[in-house]
mmCIF file of C-alpha atoms in Angstrom:
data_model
loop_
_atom_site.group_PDB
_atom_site.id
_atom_site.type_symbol
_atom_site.label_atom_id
_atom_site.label_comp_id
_atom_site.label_asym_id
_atom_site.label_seq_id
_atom_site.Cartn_x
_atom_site.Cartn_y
_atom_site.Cartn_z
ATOM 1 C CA UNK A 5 141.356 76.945 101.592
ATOM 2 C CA UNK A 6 138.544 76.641 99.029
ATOM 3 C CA UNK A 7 136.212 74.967 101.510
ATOM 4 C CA UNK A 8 136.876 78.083 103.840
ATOM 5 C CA UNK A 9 136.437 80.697 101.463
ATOM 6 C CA UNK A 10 133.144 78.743 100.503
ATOM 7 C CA UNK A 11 131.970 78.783 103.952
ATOM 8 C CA UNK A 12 132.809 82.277 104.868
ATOM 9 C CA UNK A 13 131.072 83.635 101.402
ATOM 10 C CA UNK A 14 127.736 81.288 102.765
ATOM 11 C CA UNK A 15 128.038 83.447 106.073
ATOM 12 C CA UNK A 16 128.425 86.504 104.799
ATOM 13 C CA UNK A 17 125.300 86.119 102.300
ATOM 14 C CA UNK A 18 122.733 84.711 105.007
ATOM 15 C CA UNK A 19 124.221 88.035 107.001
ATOM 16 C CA UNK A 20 123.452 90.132 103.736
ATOM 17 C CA UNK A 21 120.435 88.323 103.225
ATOM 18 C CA UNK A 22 119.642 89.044 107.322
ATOM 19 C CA UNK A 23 120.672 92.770 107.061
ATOM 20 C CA UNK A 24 117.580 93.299 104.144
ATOM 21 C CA UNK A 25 114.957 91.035 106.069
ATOM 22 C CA UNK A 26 115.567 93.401 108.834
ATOM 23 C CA UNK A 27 115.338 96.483 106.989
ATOM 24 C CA UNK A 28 111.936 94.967 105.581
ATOM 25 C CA UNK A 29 110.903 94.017 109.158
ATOM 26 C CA UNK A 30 110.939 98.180 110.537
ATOM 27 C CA UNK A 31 109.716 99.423 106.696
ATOM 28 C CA UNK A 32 105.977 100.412 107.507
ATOM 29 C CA UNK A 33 105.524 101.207 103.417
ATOM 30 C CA UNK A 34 106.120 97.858 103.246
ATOM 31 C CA UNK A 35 104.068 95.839 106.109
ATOM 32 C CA UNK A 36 101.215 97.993 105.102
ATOM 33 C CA UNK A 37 101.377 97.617 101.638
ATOM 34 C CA UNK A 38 102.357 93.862 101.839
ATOM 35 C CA UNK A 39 99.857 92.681 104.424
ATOM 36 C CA UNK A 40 96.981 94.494 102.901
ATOM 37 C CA UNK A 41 97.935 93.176 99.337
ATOM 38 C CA UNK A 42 97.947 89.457 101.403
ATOM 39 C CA UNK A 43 94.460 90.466 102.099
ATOM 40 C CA UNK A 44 93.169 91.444 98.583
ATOM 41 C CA UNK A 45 94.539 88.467 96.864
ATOM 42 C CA UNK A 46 93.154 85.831 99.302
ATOM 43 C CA UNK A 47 89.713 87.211 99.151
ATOM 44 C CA UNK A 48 89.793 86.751 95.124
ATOM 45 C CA UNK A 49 87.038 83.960 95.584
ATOM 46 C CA UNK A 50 84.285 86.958 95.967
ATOM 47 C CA UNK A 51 85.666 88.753 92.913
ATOM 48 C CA UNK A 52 85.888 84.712 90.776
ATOM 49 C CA UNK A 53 81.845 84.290 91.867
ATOM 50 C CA UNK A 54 80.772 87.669 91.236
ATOM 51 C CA UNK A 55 82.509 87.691 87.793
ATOM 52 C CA UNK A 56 81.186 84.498 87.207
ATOM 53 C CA UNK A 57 77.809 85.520 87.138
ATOM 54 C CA UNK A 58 77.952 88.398 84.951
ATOM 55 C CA UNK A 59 79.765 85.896 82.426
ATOM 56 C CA UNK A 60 77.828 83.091 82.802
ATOM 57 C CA UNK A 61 76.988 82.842 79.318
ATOM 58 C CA UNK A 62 80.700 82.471 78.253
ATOM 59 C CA UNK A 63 81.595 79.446 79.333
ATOM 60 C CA UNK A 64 85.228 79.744 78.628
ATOM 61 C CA UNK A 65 85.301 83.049 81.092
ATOM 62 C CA UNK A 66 83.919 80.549 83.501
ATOM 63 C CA UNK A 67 86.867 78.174 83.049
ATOM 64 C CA UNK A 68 89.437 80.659 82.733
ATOM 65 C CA UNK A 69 88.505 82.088 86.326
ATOM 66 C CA UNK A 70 88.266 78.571 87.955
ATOM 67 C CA UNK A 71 91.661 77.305 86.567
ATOM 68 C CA UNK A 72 93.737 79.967 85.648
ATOM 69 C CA UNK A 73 92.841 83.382 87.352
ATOM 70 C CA UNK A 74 91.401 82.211 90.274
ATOM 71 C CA UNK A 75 94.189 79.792 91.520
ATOM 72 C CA UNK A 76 97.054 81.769 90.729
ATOM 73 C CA UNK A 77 95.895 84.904 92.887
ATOM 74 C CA UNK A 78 95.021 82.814 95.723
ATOM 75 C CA UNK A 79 98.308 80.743 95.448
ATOM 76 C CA UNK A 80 99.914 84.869 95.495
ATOM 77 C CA UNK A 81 97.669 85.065 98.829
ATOM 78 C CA UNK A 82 98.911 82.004 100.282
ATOM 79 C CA UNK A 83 102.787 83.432 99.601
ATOM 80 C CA UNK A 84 101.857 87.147 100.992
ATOM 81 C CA UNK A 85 100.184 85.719 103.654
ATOM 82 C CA UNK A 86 103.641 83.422 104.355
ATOM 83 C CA UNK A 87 105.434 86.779 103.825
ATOM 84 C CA UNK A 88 104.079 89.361 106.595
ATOM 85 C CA UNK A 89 103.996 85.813 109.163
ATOM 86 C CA UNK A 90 107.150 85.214 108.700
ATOM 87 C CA UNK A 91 108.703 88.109 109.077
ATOM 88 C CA UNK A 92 106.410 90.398 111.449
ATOM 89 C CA UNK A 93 105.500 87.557 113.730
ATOM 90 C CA UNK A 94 103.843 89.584 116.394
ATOM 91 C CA UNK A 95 101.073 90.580 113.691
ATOM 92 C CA UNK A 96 98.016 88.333 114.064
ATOM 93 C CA UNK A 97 97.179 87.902 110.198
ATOM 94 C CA UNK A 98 94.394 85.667 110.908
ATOM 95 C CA UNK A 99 92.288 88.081 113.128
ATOM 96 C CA UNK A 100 93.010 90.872 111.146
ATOM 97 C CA UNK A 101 92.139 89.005 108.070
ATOM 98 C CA UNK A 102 89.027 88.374 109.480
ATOM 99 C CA UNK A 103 88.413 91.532 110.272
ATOM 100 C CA UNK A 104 88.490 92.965 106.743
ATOM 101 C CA UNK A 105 86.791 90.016 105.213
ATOM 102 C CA UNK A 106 83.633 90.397 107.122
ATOM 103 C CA UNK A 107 83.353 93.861 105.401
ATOM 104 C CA UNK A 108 84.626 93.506 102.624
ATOM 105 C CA UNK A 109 82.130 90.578 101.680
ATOM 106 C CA UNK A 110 79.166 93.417 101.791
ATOM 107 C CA UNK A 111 80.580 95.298 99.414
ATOM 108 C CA UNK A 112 79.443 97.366 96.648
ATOM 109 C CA UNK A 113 80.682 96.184 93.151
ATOM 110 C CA UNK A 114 83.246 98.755 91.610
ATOM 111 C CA UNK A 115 80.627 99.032 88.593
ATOM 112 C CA UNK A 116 77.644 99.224 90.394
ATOM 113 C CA UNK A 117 74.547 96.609 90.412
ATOM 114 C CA UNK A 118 73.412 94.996 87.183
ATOM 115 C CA UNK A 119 76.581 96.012 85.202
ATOM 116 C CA UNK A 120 77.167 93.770 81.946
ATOM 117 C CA UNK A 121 80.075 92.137 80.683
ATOM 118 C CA UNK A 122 81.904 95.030 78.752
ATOM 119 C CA UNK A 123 82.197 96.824 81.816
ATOM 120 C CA UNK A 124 83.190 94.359 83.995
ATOM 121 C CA UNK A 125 85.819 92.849 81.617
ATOM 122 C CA UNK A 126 87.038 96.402 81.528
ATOM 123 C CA UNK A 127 87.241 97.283 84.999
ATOM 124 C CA UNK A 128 88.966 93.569 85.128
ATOM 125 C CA UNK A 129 91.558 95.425 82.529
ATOM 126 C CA UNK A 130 91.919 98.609 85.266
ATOM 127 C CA UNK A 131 92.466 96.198 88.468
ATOM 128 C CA UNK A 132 95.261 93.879 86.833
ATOM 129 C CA UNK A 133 97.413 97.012 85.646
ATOM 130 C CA UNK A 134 97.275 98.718 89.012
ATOM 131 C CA UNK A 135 98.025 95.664 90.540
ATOM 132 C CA UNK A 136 101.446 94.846 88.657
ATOM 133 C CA UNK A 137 102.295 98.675 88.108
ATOM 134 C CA UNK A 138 102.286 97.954 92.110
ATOM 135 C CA UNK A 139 104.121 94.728 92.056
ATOM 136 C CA UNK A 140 106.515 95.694 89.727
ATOM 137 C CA UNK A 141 107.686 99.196 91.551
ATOM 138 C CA UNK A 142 107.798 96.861 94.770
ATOM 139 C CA UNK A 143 110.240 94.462 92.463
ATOM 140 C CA UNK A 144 112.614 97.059 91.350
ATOM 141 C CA UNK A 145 112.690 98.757 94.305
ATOM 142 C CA UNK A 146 112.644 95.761 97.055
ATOM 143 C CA UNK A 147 116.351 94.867 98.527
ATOM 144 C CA UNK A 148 115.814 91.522 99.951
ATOM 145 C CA UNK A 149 115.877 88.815 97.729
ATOM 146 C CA UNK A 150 112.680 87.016 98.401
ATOM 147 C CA UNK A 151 110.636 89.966 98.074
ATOM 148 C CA UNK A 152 112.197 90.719 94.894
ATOM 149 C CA UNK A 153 111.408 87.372 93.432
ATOM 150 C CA UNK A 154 107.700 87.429 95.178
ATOM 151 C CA UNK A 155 106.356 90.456 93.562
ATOM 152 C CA UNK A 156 108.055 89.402 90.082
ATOM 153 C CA UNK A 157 106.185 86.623 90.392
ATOM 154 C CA UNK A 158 102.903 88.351 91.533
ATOM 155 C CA UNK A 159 103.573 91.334 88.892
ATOM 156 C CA UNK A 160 103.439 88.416 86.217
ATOM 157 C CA UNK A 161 100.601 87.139 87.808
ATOM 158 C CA UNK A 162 98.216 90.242 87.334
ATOM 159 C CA UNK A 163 100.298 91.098 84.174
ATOM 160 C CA UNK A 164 98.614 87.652 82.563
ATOM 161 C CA UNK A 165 95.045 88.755 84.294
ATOM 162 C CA UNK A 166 94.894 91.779 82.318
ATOM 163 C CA UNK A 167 96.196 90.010 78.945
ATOM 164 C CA UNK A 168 93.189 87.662 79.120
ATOM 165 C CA UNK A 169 91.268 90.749 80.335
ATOM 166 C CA UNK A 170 91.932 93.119 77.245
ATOM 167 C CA UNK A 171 91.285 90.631 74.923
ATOM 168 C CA UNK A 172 87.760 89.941 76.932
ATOM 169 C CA UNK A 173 86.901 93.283 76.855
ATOM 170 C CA UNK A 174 87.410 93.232 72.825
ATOM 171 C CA UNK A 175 84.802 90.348 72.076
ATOM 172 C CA UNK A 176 82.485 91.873 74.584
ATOM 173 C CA UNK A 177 82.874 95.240 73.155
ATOM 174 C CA UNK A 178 82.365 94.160 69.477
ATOM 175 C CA UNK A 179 78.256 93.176 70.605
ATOM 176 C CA UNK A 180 78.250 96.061 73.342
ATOM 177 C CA UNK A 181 79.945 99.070 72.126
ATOM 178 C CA UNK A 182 80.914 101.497 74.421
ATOM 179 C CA UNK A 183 81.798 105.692 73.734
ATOM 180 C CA UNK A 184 84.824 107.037 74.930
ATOM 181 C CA UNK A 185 82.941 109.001 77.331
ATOM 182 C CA UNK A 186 81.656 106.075 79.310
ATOM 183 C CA UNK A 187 84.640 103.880 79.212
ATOM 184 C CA UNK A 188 86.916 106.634 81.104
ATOM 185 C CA UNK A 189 84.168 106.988 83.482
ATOM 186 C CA UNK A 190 84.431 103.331 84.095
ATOM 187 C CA UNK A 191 87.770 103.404 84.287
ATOM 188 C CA UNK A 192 88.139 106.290 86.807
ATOM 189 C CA UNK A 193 85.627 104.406 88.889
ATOM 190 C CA UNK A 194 87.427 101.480 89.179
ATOM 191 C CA UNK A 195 90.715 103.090 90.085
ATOM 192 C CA UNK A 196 88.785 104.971 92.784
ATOM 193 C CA UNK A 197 87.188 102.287 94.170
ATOM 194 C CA UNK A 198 90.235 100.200 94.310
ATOM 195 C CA UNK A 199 91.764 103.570 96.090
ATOM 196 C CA UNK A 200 89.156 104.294 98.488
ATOM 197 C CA UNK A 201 87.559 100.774 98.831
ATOM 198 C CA UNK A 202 89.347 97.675 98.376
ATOM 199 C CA UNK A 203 93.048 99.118 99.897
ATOM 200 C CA UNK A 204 91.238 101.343 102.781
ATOM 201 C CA UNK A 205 89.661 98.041 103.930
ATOM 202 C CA UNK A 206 92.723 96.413 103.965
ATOM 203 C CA UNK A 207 93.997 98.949 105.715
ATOM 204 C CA UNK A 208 92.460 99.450 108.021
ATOM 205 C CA UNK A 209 92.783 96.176 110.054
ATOM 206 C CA UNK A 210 96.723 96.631 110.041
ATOM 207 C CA UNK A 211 97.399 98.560 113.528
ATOM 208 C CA UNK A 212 94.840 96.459 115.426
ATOM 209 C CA UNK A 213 96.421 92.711 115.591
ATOM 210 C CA UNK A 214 99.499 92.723 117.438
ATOM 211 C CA UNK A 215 100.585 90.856 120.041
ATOM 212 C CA UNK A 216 102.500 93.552 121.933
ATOM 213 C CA UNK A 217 104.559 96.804 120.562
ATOM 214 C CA UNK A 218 104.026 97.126 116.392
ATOM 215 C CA UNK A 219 107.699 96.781 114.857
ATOM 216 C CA UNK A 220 106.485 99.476 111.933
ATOM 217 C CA UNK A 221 105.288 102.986 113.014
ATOM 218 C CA UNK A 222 101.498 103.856 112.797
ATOM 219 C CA UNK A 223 100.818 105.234 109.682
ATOM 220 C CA UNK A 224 97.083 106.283 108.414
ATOM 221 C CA UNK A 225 95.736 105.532 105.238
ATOM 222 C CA UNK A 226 96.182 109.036 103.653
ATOM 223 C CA UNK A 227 100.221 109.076 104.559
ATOM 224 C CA UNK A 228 100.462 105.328 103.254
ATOM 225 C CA UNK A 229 98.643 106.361 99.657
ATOM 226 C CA UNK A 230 101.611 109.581 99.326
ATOM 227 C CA UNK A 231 103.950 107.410 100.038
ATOM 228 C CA UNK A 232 102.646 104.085 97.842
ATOM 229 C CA UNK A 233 102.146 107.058 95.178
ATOM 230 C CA UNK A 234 105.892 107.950 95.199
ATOM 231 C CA UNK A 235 107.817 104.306 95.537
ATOM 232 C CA UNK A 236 105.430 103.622 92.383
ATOM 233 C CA UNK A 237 106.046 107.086 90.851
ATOM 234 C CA UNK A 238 110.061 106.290 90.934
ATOM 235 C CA UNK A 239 110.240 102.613 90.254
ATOM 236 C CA UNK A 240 107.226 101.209 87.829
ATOM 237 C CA UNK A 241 108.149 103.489 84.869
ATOM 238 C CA UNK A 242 105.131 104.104 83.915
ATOM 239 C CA UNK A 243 104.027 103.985 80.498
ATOM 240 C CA UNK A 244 100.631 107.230 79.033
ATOM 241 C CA UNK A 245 98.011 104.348 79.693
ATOM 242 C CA UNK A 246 99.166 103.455 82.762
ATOM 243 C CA UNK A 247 100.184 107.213 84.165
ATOM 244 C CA UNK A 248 96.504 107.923 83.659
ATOM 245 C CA UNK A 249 94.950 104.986 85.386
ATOM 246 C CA UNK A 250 97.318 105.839 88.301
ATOM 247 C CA UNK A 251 96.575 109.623 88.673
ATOM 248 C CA UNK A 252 93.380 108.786 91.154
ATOM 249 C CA UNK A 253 95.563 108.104 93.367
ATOM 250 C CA UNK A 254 97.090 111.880 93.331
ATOM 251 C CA UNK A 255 94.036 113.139 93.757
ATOM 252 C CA UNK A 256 91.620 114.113 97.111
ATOM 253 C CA UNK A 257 89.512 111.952 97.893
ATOM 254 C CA UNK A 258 85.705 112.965 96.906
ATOM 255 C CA UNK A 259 82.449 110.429 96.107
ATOM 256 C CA UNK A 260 83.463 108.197 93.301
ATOM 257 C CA UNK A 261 81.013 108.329 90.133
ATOM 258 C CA UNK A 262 78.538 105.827 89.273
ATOM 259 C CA UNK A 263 79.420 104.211 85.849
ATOM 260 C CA UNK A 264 77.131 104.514 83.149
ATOM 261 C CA UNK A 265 75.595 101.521 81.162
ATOM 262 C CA UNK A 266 77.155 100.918 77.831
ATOM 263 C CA UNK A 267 75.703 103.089 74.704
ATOM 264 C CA UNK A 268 73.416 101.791 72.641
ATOM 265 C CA UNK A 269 74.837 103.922 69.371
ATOM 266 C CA UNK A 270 77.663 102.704 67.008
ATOM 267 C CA UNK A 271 81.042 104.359 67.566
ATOM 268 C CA UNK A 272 83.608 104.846 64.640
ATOM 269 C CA UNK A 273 86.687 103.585 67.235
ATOM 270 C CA UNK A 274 87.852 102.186 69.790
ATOM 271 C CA UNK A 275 87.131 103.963 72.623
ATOM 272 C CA UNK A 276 90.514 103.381 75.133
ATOM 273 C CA UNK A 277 94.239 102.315 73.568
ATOM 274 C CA UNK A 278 94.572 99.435 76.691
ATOM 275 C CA UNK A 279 97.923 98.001 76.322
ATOM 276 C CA UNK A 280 99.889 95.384 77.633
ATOM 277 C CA UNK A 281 101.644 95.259 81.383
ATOM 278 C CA UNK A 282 105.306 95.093 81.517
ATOM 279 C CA UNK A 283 106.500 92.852 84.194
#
């Protein structure tokens, strides 16, 4: 009797477990959002070598981003990437990928050309919260099992980024101090760019690359940020720092704002409260 109620518990899991693939599988929220994060995190060797430049005379930046930061997003890639291939088979990741990398490689930096390291470590600080505020609505909100445990994993993954990052940013700030004024124009710029940059490129790709009829319905870009905008506005709880790097994304869409360069003049405090992710 046991070894029948064992087996007929096994069946009706890989059933549950089948049910929620399948409800992934016809989500288009979720192949877009998915696939085009697959995209972003296996392309993290052009964000490692630009970032490597700018802190090329901090050595232990240098190692961080080969060891630590660099690895660990691609290894996320390598997992997304198994993801959407597994379970929308008729998309061809590989073409697509290609696709988006080919312009994405020519683009503009998010701070613009011949930014220093306090911005830079600061826009790093922007990138990693949006990233797990993103992984960790798609964790709370995700029914099948694998998903759940895949953006846990990639929430802590971005959630360690921007630990490392905030600290960064307060060595680089204490020899390049910043006013308020220009670090929330940094910080807006960043979230726009990652808004109408790095995800529209990633986007766009997505309903070119099947091999016959899409399983997901066609979505554009603008219908896919409303909807990322509410799954993140229900599930990530979002804490005051957080709610304000995330409003760019309620906005319309206009030409994002050039950063400034860092202040020369002393300021009495610190110019943005950054605090840590929650996973």
């Amino acid at each position: 009797m046991q070894a029948i109620a064992t087996r007929t518990a096994q069946r009706e899991k890989k059933s549950e477990q089948a049910r929620a693939r399948a409800i992934v599988r016809f989500n288009g929220l979720l192949f877009y959002s998915l696939a085009a994060s697959s995209f972003l995190e296996t392309a993290v060797p052009l964000h490692a070598n630009r970032l490597g430049q700018v802190f090329a005379a901090r050595p232990d930046v240098g190692l961080w981003l080969e060891r630590a930061w660099w690895p660990r997003r691609a290894e996320l890639g390598r997992r997304l990437r198994d993801f959407v291939e597994a379970t929308w088979p008729e998309f061809g990741w590989s073409a697509a990928y290609q696709e988006f990398y080919e312009r994405y490689r020519s683009g503009p930096a998010p701070a613009g050309p011949g930014a220093g390291p306090v911005l830079e470590a600061l826009g790093l600080c922007v990138t990693s919260t949006q990233a797990a505020v993103f992984y960790r609505a798609l964790a709370r909100s995700a029914d099948e099992p694998a998903l759940r445990a895949l953006a846990r994993q990639a929430a802590d993954v971005h959630g360690a980024g921007f630990d490392y990052a905030r600290a960064l940013f307060e060595r680089c700030e204490r020899y390049e101090r910043m006013g308020l004024i220009t670090a929330w124009r940094t910080v807006h710029a960043f979230c726009r760019s990652a808004r109408d940059l790095d995800v529209r490129m990633a986007f766009e790709p997505l309903g070119r690359h099947w091999s016959g009829a899409p399983t997901v319905p066609e979505l554009d870009y603008g219908a896919i940020r409303v909807r990322m905008a509410s799954l993140i506005e229900r599930h990530a709880a979002l804490g005051r720092t957080e709610r304000l790097l995330f409003r760019p994304w309620l906005e319309r869409e206009r030409p994002m704002p050039a950063p400034q360069l860092p202040e020369n003049r002393p300021v009495r405090r610190q110019p943005l409260a950054l605090q840590p992710v929650a996973a």
